[in-house]
PDB file of C-alpha atoms in Angstrom:
ATOM      1  CA  UNK A   1      44.171  14.031 -41.986  1.00  0.00           C
ATOM      2  CA  UNK A   2      44.100  17.700 -41.111  1.00  0.00           C
ATOM      3  CA  UNK A   3      44.818  20.093 -44.028  1.00  0.00           C
ATOM      4  CA  UNK A   4      48.082  21.165 -42.410  1.00  0.00           C
ATOM      5  CA  UNK A   5      49.428  17.633 -42.925  1.00  0.00           C
ATOM      6  CA  UNK A   6      49.117  18.101 -46.684  1.00  0.00           C
ATOM      7  CA  UNK A   7      51.180  21.274 -46.444  1.00  0.00           C
ATOM      8  CA  UNK A   8      53.812  19.337 -44.501  1.00  0.00           C
ATOM      9  CA  UNK A   9      53.702  16.636 -47.168  1.00  0.00           C
ATOM     10  CA  UNK A  10      54.335  19.265 -49.841  1.00  0.00           C
ATOM     11  CA  UNK A  11      57.495  20.449 -48.080  1.00  0.00           C
ATOM     12  CA  UNK A  12      58.661  16.874 -47.482  1.00  0.00           C
ATOM     13  CA  UNK A  13      58.234  16.015 -51.172  1.00  0.00           C
ATOM     14  CA  UNK A  14      60.329  19.047 -52.114  1.00  0.00           C
ATOM     15  CA  UNK A  15      62.929  18.122 -49.537  1.00  0.00           C
ATOM     16  CA  UNK A  16      63.093  14.611 -50.972  1.00  0.00           C
ATOM     17  CA  UNK A  17      64.568  16.155 -54.108  1.00  0.00           C
ATOM     18  CA  UNK A  18      67.132  18.324 -52.315  1.00  0.00           C
ATOM     19  CA  UNK A  19      68.073  16.475 -49.097  1.00  0.00           C
ATOM     20  CA  UNK A  20      71.467  15.412 -50.448  1.00  0.00           C
ATOM     21  CA  UNK A  21      72.569  19.032 -50.490  1.00  0.00           C
ATOM     22  CA  UNK A  22      72.047  19.374 -46.729  1.00  0.00           C
ATOM     23  CA  UNK A  23      72.997  15.834 -45.675  1.00  0.00           C
ATOM     24  CA  UNK A  24      76.729  16.453 -45.974  1.00  0.00           C
ATOM     25  CA  UNK A  25      76.625  19.713 -44.021  1.00  0.00           C
ATOM     26  CA  UNK A  26      74.511  18.055 -41.315  1.00  0.00           C
ATOM     27  CA  UNK A  27      77.326  15.564 -40.829  1.00  0.00           C
ATOM     28  CA  UNK A  28      80.342  17.803 -41.358  1.00  0.00           C
ATOM     29  CA  UNK A  29      79.270  20.746 -39.194  1.00  0.00           C
ATOM     30  CA  UNK A  30      78.935  18.677 -35.971  1.00  0.00           C
ATOM     31  CA  UNK A  31      82.309  17.054 -36.623  1.00  0.00           C
ATOM     32  CA  UNK A  32      84.057  20.357 -37.292  1.00  0.00           C
ATOM     33  CA  UNK A  33      82.522  22.155 -34.320  1.00  0.00           C
ATOM     34  CA  UNK A  34      83.242  19.340 -31.899  1.00  0.00           C
ATOM     35  CA  UNK A  35      86.821  18.919 -33.082  1.00  0.00           C
ATOM     36  CA  UNK A  36      87.490  22.640 -33.498  1.00  0.00           C
ATOM     37  CA  UNK A  37      85.798  23.997 -30.381  1.00  0.00           C
ATOM     38  CA  UNK A  38      85.383  20.977 -28.129  1.00  0.00           C
ATOM     39  CA  UNK A  39      88.815  19.410 -28.616  1.00  0.00           C
ATOM     40  CA  UNK A  40      90.793  22.337 -30.060  1.00  0.00           C
ATOM     41  CA  UNK A  41      89.710  25.122 -27.726  1.00  0.00           C
ATOM     42  CA  UNK A  42      89.086  22.597 -24.946  1.00  0.00           C
ATOM     43  CA  UNK A  43      92.757  21.643 -24.948  1.00  0.00           C
ATOM     44  CA  UNK A  44      93.524  25.167 -23.731  1.00  0.00           C
ATOM     45  CA  UNK A  45      91.000  24.996 -20.910  1.00  0.00           C
ATOM     46  CA  UNK A  46      92.909  23.658 -17.927  1.00  0.00           C
ATOM     47  CA  UNK A  47      89.806  22.971 -15.858  1.00  0.00           C
ATOM     48  CA  UNK A  48      86.369  21.949 -16.998  1.00  0.00           C
ATOM     49  CA  UNK A  49      83.163  23.828 -16.309  1.00  0.00           C
ATOM     50  CA  UNK A  50      80.670  22.736 -13.670  1.00  0.00           C
ATOM     51  CA  UNK A  51      82.603  19.517 -13.124  1.00  0.00           C
ATOM     52  CA  UNK A  52      82.559  18.515 -16.810  1.00  0.00           C
ATOM     53  CA  UNK A  53      85.240  18.681 -19.471  1.00  0.00           C
ATOM     54  CA  UNK A  54      84.937  21.547 -21.926  1.00  0.00           C
ATOM     55  CA  UNK A  55      83.959  19.140 -24.715  1.00  0.00           C
ATOM     56  CA  UNK A  56      81.184  17.568 -22.644  1.00  0.00           C
ATOM     57  CA  UNK A  57      80.011  20.997 -21.486  1.00  0.00           C
ATOM     58  CA  UNK A  58      79.933  22.591 -24.938  1.00  0.00           C
ATOM     59  CA  UNK A  59      78.232  19.720 -26.821  1.00  0.00           C
ATOM     60  CA  UNK A  60      74.654  20.346 -25.584  1.00  0.00           C
ATOM     61  CA  UNK A  61      75.034  24.043 -26.336  1.00  0.00           C
ATOM     62  CA  UNK A  62      76.198  23.243 -29.852  1.00  0.00           C
ATOM     63  CA  UNK A  63      73.233  20.913 -30.378  1.00  0.00           C
ATOM     64  CA  UNK A  64      70.747  23.572 -29.273  1.00  0.00           C
ATOM     65  CA  UNK A  65      72.497  26.265 -31.303  1.00  0.00           C
ATOM     66  CA  UNK A  66      72.543  24.060 -34.415  1.00  0.00           C
ATOM     67  CA  UNK A  67      68.820  23.377 -34.011  1.00  0.00           C
ATOM     68  CA  UNK A  68      68.034  27.078 -33.681  1.00  0.00           C
ATOM     69  CA  UNK A  69      70.155  28.049 -36.673  1.00  0.00           C
ATOM     70  CA  UNK A  70      68.558  25.283 -38.747  1.00  0.00           C
ATOM     71  CA  UNK A  71      65.099  26.596 -37.848  1.00  0.00           C
ATOM     72  CA  UNK A  72      66.062  30.185 -38.654  1.00  0.00           C
ATOM     73  CA  UNK A  73      67.458  29.056 -42.001  1.00  0.00           C
ATOM     74  CA  UNK A  74      64.076  27.518 -42.863  1.00  0.00           C
ATOM     75  CA  UNK A  75      62.126  30.514 -41.533  1.00  0.00           C
ATOM     76  CA  UNK A  76      63.936  33.215 -43.509  1.00  0.00           C
ATOM     77  CA  UNK A  77      64.636  32.796 -47.230  1.00  0.00           C
ATOM     78  CA  UNK A  78      62.138  29.935 -47.801  1.00  0.00           C
ATOM     79  CA  UNK A  79      59.325  31.947 -46.193  1.00  0.00           C
ATOM     80  CA  UNK A  80      60.233  35.123 -48.053  1.00  0.00           C
ATOM     81  CA  UNK A  81      60.560  33.165 -51.290  1.00  0.00           C
ATOM     82  CA  UNK A  82      57.148  31.572 -50.868  1.00  0.00           C
ATOM     83  CA  UNK A  83      55.675  35.066 -50.636  1.00  0.00           C
ATOM     84  CA  UNK A  84      57.759  37.102 -53.061  1.00  0.00           C
ATOM     85  CA  UNK A  85      59.311  34.831 -55.673  1.00  0.00           C
ATOM     86  CA  UNK A  86      57.634  31.422 -55.885  1.00  0.00           C
ATOM     87  CA  UNK A  87      54.196  32.557 -54.654  1.00  0.00           C
ATOM     88  CA  UNK A  88      53.675  29.117 -53.077  1.00  0.00           C
ATOM     89  CA  UNK A  89      51.711  30.483 -50.131  1.00  0.00           C
ATOM     90  CA  UNK A  90      49.292  32.260 -52.446  1.00  0.00           C
ATOM     91  CA  UNK A  91      48.726  29.054 -54.393  1.00  0.00           C
ATOM     92  CA  UNK A  92      48.067  27.196 -51.154  1.00  0.00           C
ATOM     93  CA  UNK A  93      45.710  29.931 -49.980  1.00  0.00           C
ATOM     94  CA  UNK A  94      43.765  29.543 -53.232  1.00  0.00           C
ATOM     95  CA  UNK A  95      43.181  25.906 -52.301  1.00  0.00           C
ATOM     96  CA  UNK A  96      40.843  25.017 -49.420  1.00  0.00           C
ATOM     97  CA  UNK A  97      43.552  25.719 -46.837  1.00  0.00           C
ATOM     98  CA  UNK A  98      43.402  28.082 -43.908  1.00  0.00           C
ATOM     99  CA  UNK A  99      46.230  30.403 -42.961  1.00  0.00           C
ATOM    100  CA  UNK A 100      46.788  28.255 -39.874  1.00  0.00           C
ATOM    101  CA  UNK A 101      47.212  25.198 -42.115  1.00  0.00           C
ATOM    102  CA  UNK A 102      49.792  26.932 -44.323  1.00  0.00           C
ATOM    103  CA  UNK A 103      51.768  28.285 -41.398  1.00  0.00           C
ATOM    104  CA  UNK A 104      51.421  25.151 -39.274  1.00  0.00           C
ATOM    105  CA  UNK A 105      52.473  22.831 -42.089  1.00  0.00           C
ATOM    106  CA  UNK A 106      55.618  24.837 -42.781  1.00  0.00           C
ATOM    107  CA  UNK A 107      56.500  25.077 -39.081  1.00  0.00           C
ATOM    108  CA  UNK A 108      56.015  21.310 -38.815  1.00  0.00           C
ATOM    109  CA  UNK A 109      58.534  20.868 -41.622  1.00  0.00           C
ATOM    110  CA  UNK A 110      60.938  23.149 -39.772  1.00  0.00           C
ATOM    111  CA  UNK A 111      60.574  20.912 -36.715  1.00  0.00           C
ATOM    112  CA  UNK A 112      61.349  17.898 -38.906  1.00  0.00           C
ATOM    113  CA  UNK A 113      64.543  19.579 -40.112  1.00  0.00           C
ATOM    114  CA  UNK A 114      65.494  20.471 -36.542  1.00  0.00           C
ATOM    115  CA  UNK A 115      64.984  16.914 -35.270  1.00  0.00           C
ATOM    116  CA  UNK A 116      67.076  15.428 -38.063  1.00  0.00           C
ATOM    117  CA  UNK A 117      69.962  17.888 -37.687  1.00  0.00           C
ATOM    118  CA  UNK A 118      69.956  17.721 -33.878  1.00  0.00           C
ATOM    119  CA  UNK A 119      69.614  13.929 -34.033  1.00  0.00           C
ATOM    120  CA  UNK A 120      72.720  13.622 -36.209  1.00  0.00           C
ATOM    121  CA  UNK A 121      74.614  15.887 -33.817  1.00  0.00           C
ATOM    122  CA  UNK A 122      73.457  13.765 -30.871  1.00  0.00           C
ATOM    123  CA  UNK A 123      74.696  10.555 -32.509  1.00  0.00           C
ATOM    124  CA  UNK A 124      78.104  12.087 -33.240  1.00  0.00           C
ATOM    125  CA  UNK A 125      78.297  13.370 -29.657  1.00  0.00           C
ATOM    126  CA  UNK A 126      77.614   9.823 -28.434  1.00  0.00           C
ATOM    127  CA  UNK A 127      80.460   8.524 -30.620  1.00  0.00           C
ATOM    128  CA  UNK A 128      82.751  11.101 -28.993  1.00  0.00           C
ATOM    129  CA  UNK A 129      81.665   9.841 -25.553  1.00  0.00           C
ATOM    130  CA  UNK A 130      80.179  13.228 -24.607  1.00  0.00           C
ATOM    131  CA  UNK A 131      76.795  12.003 -23.382  1.00  0.00           C
ATOM    132  CA  UNK A 132      76.680  11.025 -19.723  1.00  0.00           C
ATOM    133  CA  UNK A 133      73.029  10.359 -19.052  1.00  0.00           C
ATOM    134  CA  UNK A 134      70.196   8.215 -20.363  1.00  0.00           C
ATOM    135  CA  UNK A 135      68.220  11.451 -20.413  1.00  0.00           C
ATOM    136  CA  UNK A 136      70.352  12.743 -23.305  1.00  0.00           C
ATOM    137  CA  UNK A 137      67.644  12.041 -25.973  1.00  0.00           C
ATOM    138  CA  UNK A 138      65.518  14.684 -24.246  1.00  0.00           C
ATOM    139  CA  UNK A 139      67.936  17.125 -25.822  1.00  0.00           C
ATOM    140  CA  UNK A 140      65.872  16.711 -28.994  1.00  0.00           C
ATOM    141  CA  UNK A 141      62.765  18.006 -27.201  1.00  0.00           C
ATOM    142  CA  UNK A 142      64.698  20.954 -25.782  1.00  0.00           C
ATOM    143  CA  UNK A 143      66.073  21.683 -29.251  1.00  0.00           C
ATOM    144  CA  UNK A 144      62.585  21.618 -30.782  1.00  0.00           C
ATOM    145  CA  UNK A 145      61.267  24.021 -28.140  1.00  0.00           C
ATOM    146  CA  UNK A 146      64.147  26.445 -28.635  1.00  0.00           C
ATOM    147  CA  UNK A 147      63.956  26.164 -32.421  1.00  0.00           C
ATOM    148  CA  UNK A 148      60.205  26.740 -32.579  1.00  0.00           C
ATOM    149  CA  UNK A 149      60.561  29.669 -30.165  1.00  0.00           C
ATOM    150  CA  UNK A 150      62.722  31.452 -32.744  1.00  0.00           C
ATOM    151  CA  UNK A 151      61.264  29.982 -35.954  1.00  0.00           C
ATOM    152  CA  UNK A 152      57.740  31.347 -35.425  1.00  0.00           C
ATOM    153  CA  UNK A 153      58.732  35.008 -34.826  1.00  0.00           C
ATOM    154  CA  UNK A 154      61.363  34.747 -37.572  1.00  0.00           C
ATOM    155  CA  UNK A 155      58.696  33.527 -39.998  1.00  0.00           C
ATOM    156  CA  UNK A 156      56.582  36.512 -38.956  1.00  0.00           C
ATOM    157  CA  UNK A 157      59.508  38.824 -39.718  1.00  0.00           C
ATOM    158  CA  UNK A 158      60.136  37.154 -43.082  1.00  0.00           C
ATOM    159  CA  UNK A 159      56.455  37.561 -43.935  1.00  0.00           C
ATOM    160  CA  UNK A 160      56.744  41.292 -43.248  1.00  0.00           C
ATOM    161  CA  UNK A 161      59.753  42.192 -45.402  1.00  0.00           C
ATOM    162  CA  UNK A 162      59.867  42.246 -49.199  1.00  0.00           C
ATOM    163  CA  UNK A 163      63.607  41.919 -49.869  1.00  0.00           C
ATOM    164  CA  UNK A 164      66.254  39.567 -48.530  1.00  0.00           C
ATOM    165  CA  UNK A 165      68.458  42.500 -47.498  1.00  0.00           C
ATOM    166  CA  UNK A 166      66.429  42.636 -44.298  1.00  0.00           C
ATOM    167  CA  UNK A 167      67.141  38.964 -43.667  1.00  0.00           C
ATOM    168  CA  UNK A 168      70.881  39.658 -43.721  1.00  0.00           C
ATOM    169  CA  UNK A 169      70.305  42.379 -41.118  1.00  0.00           C
ATOM    170  CA  UNK A 170      68.417  39.883 -38.945  1.00  0.00           C
ATOM    171  CA  UNK A 171      71.225  37.334 -39.140  1.00  0.00           C
ATOM    172  CA  UNK A 172      73.926  39.892 -38.446  1.00  0.00           C
ATOM    173  CA  UNK A 173      72.361  41.806 -35.557  1.00  0.00           C
ATOM    174  CA  UNK A 174      70.125  39.178 -33.931  1.00  0.00           C
ATOM    175  CA  UNK A 175      71.073  35.606 -34.791  1.00  0.00           C
ATOM    176  CA  UNK A 176      74.849  35.976 -34.532  1.00  0.00           C
ATOM    177  CA  UNK A 177      74.828  37.757 -31.134  1.00  0.00           C
ATOM    178  CA  UNK A 178      72.287  35.240 -29.821  1.00  0.00           C
ATOM    179  CA  UNK A 179      74.543  32.356 -30.871  1.00  0.00           C
ATOM    180  CA  UNK A 180      77.583  33.925 -29.226  1.00  0.00           C
ATOM    181  CA  UNK A 181      76.104  35.124 -25.933  1.00  0.00           C
ATOM    182  CA  UNK A 182      73.568  32.447 -24.963  1.00  0.00           C
ATOM    183  CA  UNK A 183      75.864  30.189 -22.973  1.00  0.00           C
ATOM    184  CA  UNK A 184      76.915  27.973 -25.866  1.00  0.00           C
ATOM    185  CA  UNK A 185      80.676  28.584 -25.634  1.00  0.00           C
ATOM    186  CA  UNK A 186      81.031  30.013 -22.132  1.00  0.00           C
ATOM    187  CA  UNK A 187      78.780  30.389 -19.067  1.00  0.00           C
ATOM    188  CA  UNK A 188      76.258  33.216 -19.162  1.00  0.00           C
ATOM    189  CA  UNK A 189      77.339  34.069 -15.617  1.00  0.00           C
ATOM    190  CA  UNK A 190      80.720  35.222 -16.942  1.00  0.00           C
ATOM    191  CA  UNK A 191      79.084  38.059 -18.892  1.00  0.00           C
ATOM    192  CA  UNK A 192      78.612  41.592 -17.486  1.00  0.00           C
ATOM    193  CA  UNK A 193      75.315  42.020 -15.672  1.00  0.00           C
ATOM    194  CA  UNK A 194      73.584  43.888 -18.494  1.00  0.00           C
ATOM    195  CA  UNK A 195      74.567  41.337 -21.150  1.00  0.00           C
ATOM    196  CA  UNK A 196      73.636  38.566 -18.742  1.00  0.00           C
ATOM    197  CA  UNK A 197      70.064  39.823 -18.609  1.00  0.00           C
ATOM    198  CA  UNK A 198      70.005  40.148 -22.392  1.00  0.00           C
ATOM    199  CA  UNK A 199      71.187  36.549 -22.696  1.00  0.00           C
ATOM    200  CA  UNK A 200      68.401  35.287 -20.441  1.00  0.00           C
ATOM    201  CA  UNK A 201      65.804  37.142 -22.494  1.00  0.00           C
ATOM    202  CA  UNK A 202      66.912  35.241 -25.613  1.00  0.00           C
ATOM    203  CA  UNK A 203      65.263  31.831 -26.069  1.00  0.00           C
ATOM    204  CA  UNK A 204      68.443  29.999 -27.069  1.00  0.00           C
ATOM    205  CA  UNK A 205      69.974  30.321 -23.596  1.00  0.00           C
ATOM    206  CA  UNK A 206      67.015  28.442 -22.104  1.00  0.00           C
ATOM    207  CA  UNK A 207      67.293  25.691 -24.689  1.00  0.00           C
ATOM    208  CA  UNK A 208      71.003  25.399 -23.953  1.00  0.00           C
ATOM    209  CA  UNK A 209      70.377  24.972 -20.229  1.00  0.00           C
ATOM    210  CA  UNK A 210      67.744  22.284 -20.807  1.00  0.00           C
ATOM    211  CA  UNK A 211      70.033  20.437 -23.209  1.00  0.00           C
ATOM    212  CA  UNK A 212      72.950  20.644 -20.808  1.00  0.00           C
ATOM    213  CA  UNK A 213      70.869  19.222 -17.962  1.00  0.00           C
ATOM    214  CA  UNK A 214      69.872  16.306 -20.205  1.00  0.00           C
ATOM    215  CA  UNK A 215      73.335  15.361 -21.479  1.00  0.00           C
ATOM    216  CA  UNK A 216      75.108  15.839 -18.145  1.00  0.00           C
ATOM    217  CA  UNK A 217      72.382  14.126 -16.101  1.00  0.00           C
ATOM    218  CA  UNK A 218      71.663  17.155 -13.913  1.00  0.00           C
ATOM    219  CA  UNK A 219      68.303  17.544 -12.206  1.00  0.00           C
ATOM    220  CA  UNK A 220      66.687  20.615 -13.810  1.00  0.00           C
ATOM    221  CA  UNK A 221      64.435  21.372 -10.819  1.00  0.00           C
ATOM    222  CA  UNK A 222      62.201  24.430 -10.858  1.00  0.00           C
ATOM    223  CA  UNK A 223      64.640  26.226 -13.152  1.00  0.00           C
ATOM    224  CA  UNK A 224      63.984  23.585 -15.800  1.00  0.00           C
ATOM    225  CA  UNK A 225      60.243  24.164 -15.527  1.00  0.00           C
ATOM    226  CA  UNK A 226      60.817  27.900 -15.934  1.00  0.00           C
ATOM    227  CA  UNK A 227      62.912  27.295 -19.069  1.00  0.00           C
ATOM    228  CA  UNK A 228      60.117  25.182 -20.598  1.00  0.00           C
ATOM    229  CA  UNK A 229      57.383  27.700 -19.735  1.00  0.00           C
ATOM    230  CA  UNK A 230      59.461  30.568 -21.098  1.00  0.00           C
ATOM    231  CA  UNK A 231      60.119  28.783 -24.392  1.00  0.00           C
ATOM    232  CA  UNK A 232      56.453  27.847 -24.730  1.00  0.00           C
ATOM    233  CA  UNK A 233      55.555  31.506 -24.229  1.00  0.00           C
ATOM    234  CA  UNK A 234      57.899  32.437 -27.076  1.00  0.00           C
ATOM    235  CA  UNK A 235      56.320  29.727 -29.251  1.00  0.00           C
ATOM    236  CA  UNK A 236      52.776  30.943 -28.528  1.00  0.00           C
ATOM    237  CA  UNK A 237      53.607  34.619 -29.064  1.00  0.00           C
ATOM    238  CA  UNK A 238      55.555  33.823 -32.227  1.00  0.00           C
ATOM    239  CA  UNK A 239      52.693  31.761 -33.624  1.00  0.00           C
ATOM    240  CA  UNK A 240      50.189  34.543 -32.929  1.00  0.00           C
ATOM    241  CA  UNK A 241      52.326  37.201 -34.600  1.00  0.00           C
ATOM    242  CA  UNK A 242      53.208  34.968 -37.557  1.00  0.00           C
ATOM    243  CA  UNK A 243      49.554  34.039 -38.078  1.00  0.00           C
ATOM    244  CA  UNK A 244      48.609  37.722 -38.159  1.00  0.00           C
ATOM    245  CA  UNK A 245      51.370  38.543 -40.656  1.00  0.00           C
ATOM    246  CA  UNK A 246      50.530  35.593 -42.904  1.00  0.00           C
ATOM    247  CA  UNK A 247      46.839  36.411 -42.773  1.00  0.00           C
ATOM    248  CA  UNK A 248      47.452  40.054 -43.648  1.00  0.00           C
ATOM    249  CA  UNK A 249      49.309  39.054 -46.811  1.00  0.00           C
ATOM    250  CA  UNK A 250      47.237  36.060 -47.884  1.00  0.00           C
ATOM    251  CA  UNK A 251      43.671  37.081 -47.101  1.00  0.00           C
ATOM    252  CA  UNK A 252      42.364  39.813 -49.366  1.00  0.00           C
TER     253      UNK A 252
END
């Protein structure tokens, strides 16, 4: 096995002790959002969007948004804590592990958390009858791409700061606006032109579009390829920046 697998194993062993704390929220949050937004708000929407009911239209956006928020949750306080409070990264760096192994193993664990949370959401959406294509499982791949596109640069940011006050700033001025204006709850096209361009710069909007194509059975076409390439570019750039930040702090 590659050394990064051992880092992943470390995080999985820790998660084995704490998974019960997140299991309930992973089940309750999809139920509340689908009932509250999909059925509650949807009952006030006279017509659907793009030929789909509001519930069916919003579900893929909620799945992608949940995946991204799950990844950001793992890439903020846990990363900062492993540097500042628990010193886990420094202990791993003292072992025969490269910076790429430490970073890659933790990002792999973040992907695991994203797949499990998005998978639960997908199952609940199926129970609500909101999936209309056999391509719906591809939503998990779209969620992983979108999540990794934000997790890597977020980990880089968390490796740069020394207090969690900066993490609150990130959530308030970056994560929250991205969740609201990336086409999760309403079409990006309904935004003013300037905000529309901002939305398309954010990676979540591309993950939402890919997820929506999968659950509604729409052919993504060349736009789908562009979404994938754009998210991969975010992943690559985020990895490069995060690797530099981790290396600066771990390699003396």
